[in-house]
Coordinates of C-alpha atoms in Angstrom, one line a residue:
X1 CA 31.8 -28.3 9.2
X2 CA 32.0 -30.6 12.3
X3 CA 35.6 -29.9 14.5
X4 CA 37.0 -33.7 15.1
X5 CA 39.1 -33.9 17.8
X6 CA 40.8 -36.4 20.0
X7 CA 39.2 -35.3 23.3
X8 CA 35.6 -33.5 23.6
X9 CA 36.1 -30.4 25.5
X10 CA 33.2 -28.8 27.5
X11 CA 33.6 -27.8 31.4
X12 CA 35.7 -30.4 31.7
X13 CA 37.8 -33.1 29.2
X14 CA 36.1 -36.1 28.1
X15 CA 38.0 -39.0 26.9
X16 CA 36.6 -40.4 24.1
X17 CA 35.7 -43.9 23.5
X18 CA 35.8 -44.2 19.9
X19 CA 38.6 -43.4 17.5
X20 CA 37.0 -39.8 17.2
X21 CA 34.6 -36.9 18.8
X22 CA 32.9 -34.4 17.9
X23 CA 32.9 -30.6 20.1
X24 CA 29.7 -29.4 20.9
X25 CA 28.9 -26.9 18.0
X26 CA 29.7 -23.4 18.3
X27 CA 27.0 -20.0 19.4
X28 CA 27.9 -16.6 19.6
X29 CA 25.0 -16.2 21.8
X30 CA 26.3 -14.5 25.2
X31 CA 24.1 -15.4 28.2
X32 CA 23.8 -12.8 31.0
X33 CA 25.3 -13.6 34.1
X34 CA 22.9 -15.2 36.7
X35 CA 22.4 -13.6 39.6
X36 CA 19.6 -15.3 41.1
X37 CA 19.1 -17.5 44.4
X38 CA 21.3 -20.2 45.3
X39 CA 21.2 -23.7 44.2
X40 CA 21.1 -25.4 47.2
X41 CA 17.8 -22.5 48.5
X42 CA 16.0 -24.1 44.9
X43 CA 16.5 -27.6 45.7
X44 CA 14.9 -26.9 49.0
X45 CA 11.6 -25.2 47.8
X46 CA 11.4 -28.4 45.2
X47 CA 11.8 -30.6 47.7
X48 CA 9.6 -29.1 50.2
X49 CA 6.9 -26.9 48.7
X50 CA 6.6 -27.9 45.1
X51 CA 4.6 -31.7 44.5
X52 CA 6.1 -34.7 44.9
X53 CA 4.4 -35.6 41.6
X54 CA 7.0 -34.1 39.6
X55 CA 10.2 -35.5 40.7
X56 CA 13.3 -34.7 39.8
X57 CA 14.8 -35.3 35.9
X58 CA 18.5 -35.9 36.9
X59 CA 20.3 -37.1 40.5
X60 CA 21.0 -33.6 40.1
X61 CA 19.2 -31.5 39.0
X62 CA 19.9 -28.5 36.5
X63 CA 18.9 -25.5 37.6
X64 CA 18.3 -23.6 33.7
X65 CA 18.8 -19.8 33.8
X66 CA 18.6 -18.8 30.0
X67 CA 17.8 -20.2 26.6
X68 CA 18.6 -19.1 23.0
X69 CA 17.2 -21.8 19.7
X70 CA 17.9 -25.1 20.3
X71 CA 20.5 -24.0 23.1
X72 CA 20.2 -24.2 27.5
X73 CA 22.1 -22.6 30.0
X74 CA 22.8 -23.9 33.6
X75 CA 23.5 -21.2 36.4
X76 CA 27.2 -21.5 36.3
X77 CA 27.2 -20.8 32.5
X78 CA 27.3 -24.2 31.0
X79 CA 25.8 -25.1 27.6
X80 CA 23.5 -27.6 26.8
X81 CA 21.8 -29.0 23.5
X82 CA 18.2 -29.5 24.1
X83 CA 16.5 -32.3 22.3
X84 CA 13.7 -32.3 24.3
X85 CA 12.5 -28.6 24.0
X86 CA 10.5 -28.4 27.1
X87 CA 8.8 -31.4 26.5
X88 CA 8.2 -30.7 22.9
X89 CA 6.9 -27.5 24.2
X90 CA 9.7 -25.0 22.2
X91 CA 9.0 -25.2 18.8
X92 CA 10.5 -22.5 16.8
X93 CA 13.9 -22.2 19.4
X94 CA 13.9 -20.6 23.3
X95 CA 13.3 -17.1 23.1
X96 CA 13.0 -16.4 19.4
X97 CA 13.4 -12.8 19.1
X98 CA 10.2 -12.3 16.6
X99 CA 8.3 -14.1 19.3
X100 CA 9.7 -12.2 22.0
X101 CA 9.4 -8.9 19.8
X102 CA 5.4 -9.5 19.1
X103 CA 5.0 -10.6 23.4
X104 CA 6.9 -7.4 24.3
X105 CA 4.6 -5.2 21.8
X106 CA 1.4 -6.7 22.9
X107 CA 2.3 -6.0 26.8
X108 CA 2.4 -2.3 25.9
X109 CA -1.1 -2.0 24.5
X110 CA -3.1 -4.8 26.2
X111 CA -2.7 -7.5 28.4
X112 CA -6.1 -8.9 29.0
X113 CA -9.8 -8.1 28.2
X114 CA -11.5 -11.8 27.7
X115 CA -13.5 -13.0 25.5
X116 CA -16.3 -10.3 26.2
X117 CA -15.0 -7.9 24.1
X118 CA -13.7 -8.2 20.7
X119 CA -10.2 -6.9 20.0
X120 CA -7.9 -7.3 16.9
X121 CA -5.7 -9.7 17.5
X122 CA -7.8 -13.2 17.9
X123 CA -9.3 -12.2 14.9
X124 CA -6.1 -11.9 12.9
X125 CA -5.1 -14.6 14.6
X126 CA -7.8 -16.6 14.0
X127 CA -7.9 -16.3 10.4
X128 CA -3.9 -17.3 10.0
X129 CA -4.4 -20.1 12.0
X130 CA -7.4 -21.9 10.2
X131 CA -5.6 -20.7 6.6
X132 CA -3.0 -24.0 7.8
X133 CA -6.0 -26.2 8.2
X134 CA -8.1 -27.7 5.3
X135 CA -11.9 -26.0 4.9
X136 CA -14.0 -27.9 6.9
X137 CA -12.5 -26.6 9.6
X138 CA -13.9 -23.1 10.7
X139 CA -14.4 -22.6 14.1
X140 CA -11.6 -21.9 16.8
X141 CA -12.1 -22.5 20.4
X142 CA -9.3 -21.6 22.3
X143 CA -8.0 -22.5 26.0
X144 CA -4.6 -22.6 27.8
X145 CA -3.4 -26.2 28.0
X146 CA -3.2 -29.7 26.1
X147 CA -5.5 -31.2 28.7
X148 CA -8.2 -28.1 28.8
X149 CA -8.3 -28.5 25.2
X150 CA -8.4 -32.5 25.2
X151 CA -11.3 -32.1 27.6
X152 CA -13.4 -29.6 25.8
X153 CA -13.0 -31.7 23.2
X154 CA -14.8 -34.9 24.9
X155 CA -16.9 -32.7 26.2
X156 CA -18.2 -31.6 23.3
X157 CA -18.2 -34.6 21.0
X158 CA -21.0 -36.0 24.1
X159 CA -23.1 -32.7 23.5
X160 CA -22.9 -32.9 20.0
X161 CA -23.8 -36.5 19.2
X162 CA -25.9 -37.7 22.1
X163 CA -23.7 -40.3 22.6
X164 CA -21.6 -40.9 25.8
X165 CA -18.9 -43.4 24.8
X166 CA -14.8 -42.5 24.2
X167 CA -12.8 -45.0 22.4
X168 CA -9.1 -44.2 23.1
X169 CA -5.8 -46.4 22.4
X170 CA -3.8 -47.9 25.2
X171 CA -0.2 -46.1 26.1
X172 CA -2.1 -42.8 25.1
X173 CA -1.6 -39.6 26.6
X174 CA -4.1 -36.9 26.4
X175 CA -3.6 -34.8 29.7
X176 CA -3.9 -34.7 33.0
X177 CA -7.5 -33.3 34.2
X178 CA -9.8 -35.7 35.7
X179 CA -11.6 -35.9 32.7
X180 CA -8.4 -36.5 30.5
X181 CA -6.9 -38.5 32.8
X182 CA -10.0 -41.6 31.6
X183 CA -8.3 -41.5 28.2
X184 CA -4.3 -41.5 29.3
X185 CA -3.6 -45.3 29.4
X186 CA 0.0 -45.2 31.2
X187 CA -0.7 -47.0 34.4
X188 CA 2.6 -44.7 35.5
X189 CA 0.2 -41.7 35.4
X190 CA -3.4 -42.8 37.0
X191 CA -4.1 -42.9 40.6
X192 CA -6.5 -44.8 42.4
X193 CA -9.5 -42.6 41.8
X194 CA -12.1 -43.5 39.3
X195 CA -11.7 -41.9 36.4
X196 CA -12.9 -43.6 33.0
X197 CA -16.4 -44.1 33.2
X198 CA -17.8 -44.4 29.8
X199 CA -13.5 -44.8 27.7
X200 CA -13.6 -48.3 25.7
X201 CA -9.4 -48.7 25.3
X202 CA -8.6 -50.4 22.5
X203 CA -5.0 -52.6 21.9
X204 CA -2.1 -50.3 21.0
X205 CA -1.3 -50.4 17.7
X206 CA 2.6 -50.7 18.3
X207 CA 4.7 -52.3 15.3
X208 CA 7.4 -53.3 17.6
X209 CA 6.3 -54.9 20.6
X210 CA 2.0 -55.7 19.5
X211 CA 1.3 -58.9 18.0
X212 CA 1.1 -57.5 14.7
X213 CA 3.9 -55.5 12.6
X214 CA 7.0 -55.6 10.4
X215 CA 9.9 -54.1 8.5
X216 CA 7.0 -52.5 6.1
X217 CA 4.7 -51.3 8.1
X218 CA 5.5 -47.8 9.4
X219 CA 5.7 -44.3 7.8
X220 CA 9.4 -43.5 8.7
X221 CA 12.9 -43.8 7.4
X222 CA 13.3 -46.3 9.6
X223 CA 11.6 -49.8 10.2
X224 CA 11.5 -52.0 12.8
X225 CA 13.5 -55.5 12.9
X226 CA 10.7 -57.7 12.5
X227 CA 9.7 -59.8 9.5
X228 CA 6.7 -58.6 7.8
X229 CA 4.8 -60.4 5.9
X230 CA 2.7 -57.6 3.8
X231 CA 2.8 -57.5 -0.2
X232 CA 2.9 -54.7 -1.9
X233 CA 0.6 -51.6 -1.1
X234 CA -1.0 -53.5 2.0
X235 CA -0.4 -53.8 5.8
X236 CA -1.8 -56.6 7.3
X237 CA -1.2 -54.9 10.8
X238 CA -3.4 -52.0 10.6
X239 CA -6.1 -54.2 9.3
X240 CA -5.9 -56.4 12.4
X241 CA -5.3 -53.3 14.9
X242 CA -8.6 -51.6 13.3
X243 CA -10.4 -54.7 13.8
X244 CA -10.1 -54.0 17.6
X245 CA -12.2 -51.0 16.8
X246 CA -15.0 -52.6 15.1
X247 CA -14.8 -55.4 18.1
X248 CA -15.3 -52.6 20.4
X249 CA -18.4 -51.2 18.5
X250 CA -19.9 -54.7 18.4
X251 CA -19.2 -55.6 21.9
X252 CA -18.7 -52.7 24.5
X253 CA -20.6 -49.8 22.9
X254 CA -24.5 -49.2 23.4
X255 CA -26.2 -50.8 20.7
X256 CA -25.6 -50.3 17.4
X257 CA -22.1 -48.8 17.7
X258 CA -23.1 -45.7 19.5
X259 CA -20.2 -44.0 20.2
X260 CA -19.7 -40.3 20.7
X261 CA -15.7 -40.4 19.8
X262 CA -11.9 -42.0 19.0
X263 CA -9.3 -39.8 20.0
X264 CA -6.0 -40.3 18.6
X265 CA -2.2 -39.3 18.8
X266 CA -0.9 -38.8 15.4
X267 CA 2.4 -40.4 16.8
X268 CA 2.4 -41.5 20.5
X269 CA 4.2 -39.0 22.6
X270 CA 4.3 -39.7 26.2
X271 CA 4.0 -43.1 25.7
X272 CA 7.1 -43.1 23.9
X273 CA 7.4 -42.0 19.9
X274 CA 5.0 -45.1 19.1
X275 CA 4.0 -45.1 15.1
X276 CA 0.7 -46.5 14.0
X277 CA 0.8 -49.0 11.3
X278 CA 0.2 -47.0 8.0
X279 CA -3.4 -47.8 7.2
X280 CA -4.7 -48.0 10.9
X281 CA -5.5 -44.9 11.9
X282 CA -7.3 -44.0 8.2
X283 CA -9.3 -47.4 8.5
X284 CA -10.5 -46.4 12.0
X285 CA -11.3 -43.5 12.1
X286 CA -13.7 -44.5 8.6
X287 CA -15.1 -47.1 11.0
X288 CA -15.9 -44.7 13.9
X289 CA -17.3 -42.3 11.4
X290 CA -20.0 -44.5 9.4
X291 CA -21.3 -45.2 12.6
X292 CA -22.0 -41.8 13.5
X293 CA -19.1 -40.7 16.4
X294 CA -16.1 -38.3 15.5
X295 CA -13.0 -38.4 15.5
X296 CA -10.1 -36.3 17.2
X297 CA -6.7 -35.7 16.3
X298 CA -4.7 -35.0 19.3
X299 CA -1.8 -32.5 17.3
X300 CA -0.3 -31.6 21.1
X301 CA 2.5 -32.9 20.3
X302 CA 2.9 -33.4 16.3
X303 CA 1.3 -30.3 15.0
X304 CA 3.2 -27.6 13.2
X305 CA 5.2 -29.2 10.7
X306 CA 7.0 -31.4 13.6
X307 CA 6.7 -34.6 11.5
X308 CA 8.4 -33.0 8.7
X309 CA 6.3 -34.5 5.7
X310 CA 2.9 -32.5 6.8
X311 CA 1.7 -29.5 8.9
X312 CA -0.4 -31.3 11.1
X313 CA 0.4 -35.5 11.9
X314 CA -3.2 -36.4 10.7
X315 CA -2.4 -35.9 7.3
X316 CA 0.2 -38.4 7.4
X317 CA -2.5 -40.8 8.0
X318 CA -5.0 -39.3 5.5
X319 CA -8.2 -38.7 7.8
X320 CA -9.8 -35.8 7.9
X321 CA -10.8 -35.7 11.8
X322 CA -13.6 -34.0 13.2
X323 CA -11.7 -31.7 15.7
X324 CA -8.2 -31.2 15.9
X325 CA -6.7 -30.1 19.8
X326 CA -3.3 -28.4 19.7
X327 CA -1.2 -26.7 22.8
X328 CA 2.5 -27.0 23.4
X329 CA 4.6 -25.8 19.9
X330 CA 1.7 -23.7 19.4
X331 CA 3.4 -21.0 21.9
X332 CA 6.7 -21.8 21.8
X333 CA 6.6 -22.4 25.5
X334 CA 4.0 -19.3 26.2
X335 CA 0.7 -20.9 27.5
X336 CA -1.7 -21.8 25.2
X337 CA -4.3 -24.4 23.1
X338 CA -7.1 -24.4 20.8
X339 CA -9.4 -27.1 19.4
X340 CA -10.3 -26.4 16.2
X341 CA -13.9 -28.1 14.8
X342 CA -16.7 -27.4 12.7
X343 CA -19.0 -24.3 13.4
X344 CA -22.0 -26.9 13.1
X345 CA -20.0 -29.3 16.5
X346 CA -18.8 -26.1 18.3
X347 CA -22.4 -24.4 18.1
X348 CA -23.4 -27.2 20.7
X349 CA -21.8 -25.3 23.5
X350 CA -24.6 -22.5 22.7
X351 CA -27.1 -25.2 24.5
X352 CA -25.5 -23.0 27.4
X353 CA -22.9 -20.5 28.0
X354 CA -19.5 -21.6 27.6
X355 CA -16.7 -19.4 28.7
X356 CA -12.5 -19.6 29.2
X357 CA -11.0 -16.6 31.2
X358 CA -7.6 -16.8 29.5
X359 CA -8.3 -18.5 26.5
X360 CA -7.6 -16.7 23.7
X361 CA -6.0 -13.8 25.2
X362 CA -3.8 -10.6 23.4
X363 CA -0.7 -11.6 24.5
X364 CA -1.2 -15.6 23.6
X365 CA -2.8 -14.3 20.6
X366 CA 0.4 -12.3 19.5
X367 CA 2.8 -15.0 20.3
X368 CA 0.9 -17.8 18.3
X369 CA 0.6 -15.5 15.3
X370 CA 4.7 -14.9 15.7
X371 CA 5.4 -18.5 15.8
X372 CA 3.1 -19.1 12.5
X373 CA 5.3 -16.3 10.6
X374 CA 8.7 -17.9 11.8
X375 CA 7.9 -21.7 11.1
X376 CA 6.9 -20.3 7.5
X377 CA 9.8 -17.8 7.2
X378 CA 12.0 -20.0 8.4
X379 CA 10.4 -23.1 6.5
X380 CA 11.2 -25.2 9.9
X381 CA 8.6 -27.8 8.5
X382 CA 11.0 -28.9 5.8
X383 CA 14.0 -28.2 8.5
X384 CA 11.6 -30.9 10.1
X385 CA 11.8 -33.2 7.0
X386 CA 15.4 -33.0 5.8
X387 CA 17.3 -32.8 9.6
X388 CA 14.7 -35.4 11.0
X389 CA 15.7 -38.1 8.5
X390 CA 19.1 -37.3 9.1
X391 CA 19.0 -38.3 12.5
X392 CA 16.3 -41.0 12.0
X393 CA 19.4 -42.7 9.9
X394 CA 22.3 -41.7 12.4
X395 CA 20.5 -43.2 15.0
X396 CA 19.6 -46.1 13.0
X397 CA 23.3 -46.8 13.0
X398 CA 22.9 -47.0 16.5
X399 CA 20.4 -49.6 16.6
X400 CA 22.6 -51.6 14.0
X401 CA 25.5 -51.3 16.7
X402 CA 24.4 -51.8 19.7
X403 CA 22.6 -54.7 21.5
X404 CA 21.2 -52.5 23.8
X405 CA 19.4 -50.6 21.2
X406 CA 16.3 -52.2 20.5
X407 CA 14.2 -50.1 18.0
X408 CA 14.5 -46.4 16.0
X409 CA 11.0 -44.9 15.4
X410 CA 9.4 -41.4 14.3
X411 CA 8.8 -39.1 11.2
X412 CA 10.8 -35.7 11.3
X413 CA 11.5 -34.6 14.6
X414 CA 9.5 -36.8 16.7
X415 CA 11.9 -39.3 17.5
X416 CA 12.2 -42.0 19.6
X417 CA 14.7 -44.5 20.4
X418 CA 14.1 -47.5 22.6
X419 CA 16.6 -49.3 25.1
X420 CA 16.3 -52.8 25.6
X421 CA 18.3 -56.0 27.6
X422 CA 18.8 -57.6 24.3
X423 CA 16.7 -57.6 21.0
X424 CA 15.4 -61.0 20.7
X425 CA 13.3 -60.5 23.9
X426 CA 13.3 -56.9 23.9
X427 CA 12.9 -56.9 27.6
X428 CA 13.3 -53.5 28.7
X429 CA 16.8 -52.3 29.8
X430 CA 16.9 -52.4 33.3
X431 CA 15.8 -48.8 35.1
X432 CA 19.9 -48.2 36.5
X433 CA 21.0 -48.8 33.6
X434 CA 18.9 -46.5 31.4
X435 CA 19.1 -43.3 33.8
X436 CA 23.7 -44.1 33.5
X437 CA 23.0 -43.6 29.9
X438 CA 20.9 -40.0 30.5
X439 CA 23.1 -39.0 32.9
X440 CA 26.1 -39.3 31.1
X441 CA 24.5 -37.8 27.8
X442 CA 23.7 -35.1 30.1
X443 CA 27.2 -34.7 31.7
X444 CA 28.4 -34.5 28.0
X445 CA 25.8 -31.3 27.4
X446 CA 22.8 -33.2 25.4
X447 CA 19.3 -32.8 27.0
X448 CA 17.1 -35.9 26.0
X449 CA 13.6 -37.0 27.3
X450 CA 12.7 -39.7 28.9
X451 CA 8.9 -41.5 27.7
X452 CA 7.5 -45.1 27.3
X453 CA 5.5 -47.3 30.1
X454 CA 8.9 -48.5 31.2
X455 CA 10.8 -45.1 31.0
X456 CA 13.2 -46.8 28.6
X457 CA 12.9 -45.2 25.3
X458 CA 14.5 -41.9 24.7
X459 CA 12.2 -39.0 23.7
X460 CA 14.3 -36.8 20.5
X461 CA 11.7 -33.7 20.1
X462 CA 14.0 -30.8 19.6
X463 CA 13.3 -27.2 18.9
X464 CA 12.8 -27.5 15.1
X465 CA 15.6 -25.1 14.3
X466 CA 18.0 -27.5 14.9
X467 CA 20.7 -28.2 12.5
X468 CA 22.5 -31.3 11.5
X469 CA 25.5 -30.4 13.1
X470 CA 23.7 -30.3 16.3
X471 CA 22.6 -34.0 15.3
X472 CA 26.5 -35.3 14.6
X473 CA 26.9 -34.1 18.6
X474 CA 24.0 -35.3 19.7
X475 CA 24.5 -38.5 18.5
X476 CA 27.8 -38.4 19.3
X477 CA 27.0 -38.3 23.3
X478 CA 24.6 -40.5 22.8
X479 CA 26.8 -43.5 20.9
X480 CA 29.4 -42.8 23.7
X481 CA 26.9 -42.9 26.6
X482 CA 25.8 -45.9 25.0
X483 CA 29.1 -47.3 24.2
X484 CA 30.1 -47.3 28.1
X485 CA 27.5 -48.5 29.7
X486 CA 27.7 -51.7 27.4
X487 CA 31.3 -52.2 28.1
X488 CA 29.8 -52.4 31.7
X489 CA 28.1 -55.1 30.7
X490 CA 30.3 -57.1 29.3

């Protein structure tokens, strides 16, 4: 039960805004005592030996020295609730002790042999990991990274088909490489170097802000504010977003619709929790398909059991893809990927050796076999379900609340909550006043992300062992946060 209070106490005493607030829920967890170098010395190497590309998430930084579940440490001890878990990178908590256990017995017996040798473990780990997929798929091809495995996967829908041309949505992230970076459509993450020869982009299919969408068009608890004018069983949207599709086949691809591939989020990540109309993905990826390309599920982000209803997001939007890329939750924060096709697509590569030094390695082999057992053992997929639309709803309280609060989106826990000057333009809220609100959520111990081309919609992607108690606080900070800085604007 949730401890109501008149002040929240955590380093320091918060006076709260509201007629309540809730204390940060209790761990026994002890974290050791850190011992490491000195703030100030690793603030110096980040700002001069470490890329400029990756700047700093707070005005100041936190320096993290241990995790445990869904919980952070700073070096001088204080607690944080992550809701962001690495960049939906921790999946079944920080340092799991299963997934710890199998790493640390692995280590003992075998580091590292490569793919040249056979050796037990990507076989067992193999066969648990297609046992989650349905039985087309059969072949694993494994790699280290969301990108590596984004770009094998373009690489080999060319090889396969014949065909040359990508279709990909715009406000897509798929990664990072030069070949990736063609189908990422945030203008915040290209540079000026050539990099889509051969992508078609098609218009984003986003309920809230596109041209098309309504209070009935999305697969989540909560719908946007937005008259729809759908009947029963239909969505007008996705039939107009999938249009875009066909329009591409007809007018940008080589004759007769000859393209290799659409790659796909199953919910926008990076580009800031956007859900698809229902019927848009099913209806394009069926138009990609009779004309001969493939389709890829990019489950970097939603794979697992993160969207609560389903293991992997595509079955939310009844395809069946042709491959299916996954990284991130897959290791719990240990690097590693896989794409995950057909024997007949993958047998392309044998046109000439194909080879990954690290891919599939013991170690990452015994850590994604752990994290398999735990989400099962644990049943985090329904945690998923049940503590997701929990917090789907508290937040949608927000959005009824606040002005600034423009739209609540997501399935499970892949959340995201957008910040906007006022909802009848939904402008986006001003950059100063967005990074108060994370700074002061942060200040109050609650770690959210930041996503969306304007950096103004809050990324929720928590460890999925999160509880509901964890959500009451977490929404707590956040209505405070929020609560201030619109007092400042009044």
């Amino acid at each position: 039960m949730l401890k109501i209070q008149s002040k929240l106490k955590l380093n320091s005493t918060f006076v709260s805004r509201l007629s309540t607030s809730i204390s940060m829920p209790e761990c026994d967890f002890v974290p050791n005592k850190y011992e490491g170098p000195k703030y100030e010395d690793v603030s110096k190497t980040k700002r001069e030996n470490l890329t400029k590309g990756s700047p700093a998430y707070y005005k100041e930084n936190l320096l993290i020295h241990q995790g445990h579940k869904q919980w952070l440490w700073d070096t001088n001890g204080k607690r944080y609730l992550d809701l962001f878990a690495g960049i939906v990178t921790v999946s079944v908590g920080h340092c799991h002790p299963k997934v710890n256990a199998a790493l640390e017995d692995q280590i003992k017996k075998l580091w590292h042999t490569t793919s040249i040798y056979l050796y037990p473990g990507i076989h067992e780990y193999t066969q648990k990991l297609l046992g989650k997929f349905p039985s087309k798929f059969n072949t694993v091809l494994y790699a280290n990274s969301g990108s590596e495995a984004n770009d094998l996967a373009l690489y080999l829908s060319r090889l396969y088909t014949s065909r040359f041309d990508i279709i990909s949505l715009r406000n897509a992230y798929h990664g990072m490489s030069p070949y990736t970076m063609g189908i990422t459509n945030l203008n915040t993450w290209k540079y000026n170097v050539p990099t889509a020869f051969g992508i078609q982009t098609i218009m984003n299919p986003d309920i809230y802000r596109g041209p098309w969408g309504g209070k009935n068009c999305r697969d989540s608890p909560v719908q946007a504010l937005r008259d729809c004018d759908c009947g029963p069983n239909e969505c007008q949207a996705g039939n107009h977003y999938s249009y875009q599709v066909q329009d591409i086949l007809l007018h940008c691809a080589p004759k007769g619709g000859k393209v290799a591939a659409l790659i796909a989020e199953s919910i926008q990540g990076v580009g800031g929790a956007v859900q698809f109309p229902k019927n848009f993905l099913k209806q394009a990826a069926q138009i990609v398909q009779n004309a001969g390309g493939l389709v890829i599920s990019d489950e970097v982000q939603t794979g697992f059991g993160r969207t609560g209803s389903k293991y992997w997001g595509f079955e939310n939007h009844e395809i069946l893809p042709d491959m299916v890329t996954l990284a991130k939750g897959i290791g719990n924060g240990f690097p590693m990927a896989a794409l995950v096709t057909t024997k007949e697509i993958a047998d392309s590569l044998g046109q000439a050796a194909h080879f990954n030094t690290y891919g599939g390695n013991p170690m990452a082999c015994a850590v994604g076999s752990a994290v398999l057992d735990v989400i099962d053992e644990e049943k985090l997929q329904q945690n998923c379900e049940t503590v997701g639309t929990y917090f789907l709803k508290e937040l949608e309280k927000l959005r009824d609340e606040f002005e600034i609060v423009g739209d609540v989106r997501g399935k499970g826990l892949m959340i995201g909550l957008e910040l906007v000057e006022n909802k009848k333009t939904k402008k986006p809220l001003n950059l100063e006043s967005v990074l108060s609100i994370f700074e002061n959520t942060k200040d109050m111990g609650v770690l959210f992300g930041r996503g969306g081309l304007f950096g103004n919609v809050f990324r929720i992607k928590p460890p999925m062992c999160i509880n509901k108690e964890d959500v009451d606080f977490g929404v707590y900070a956040l209505r405070e946060s929020l609560y201030k800085e619109s007092k400042n604007r009044q």
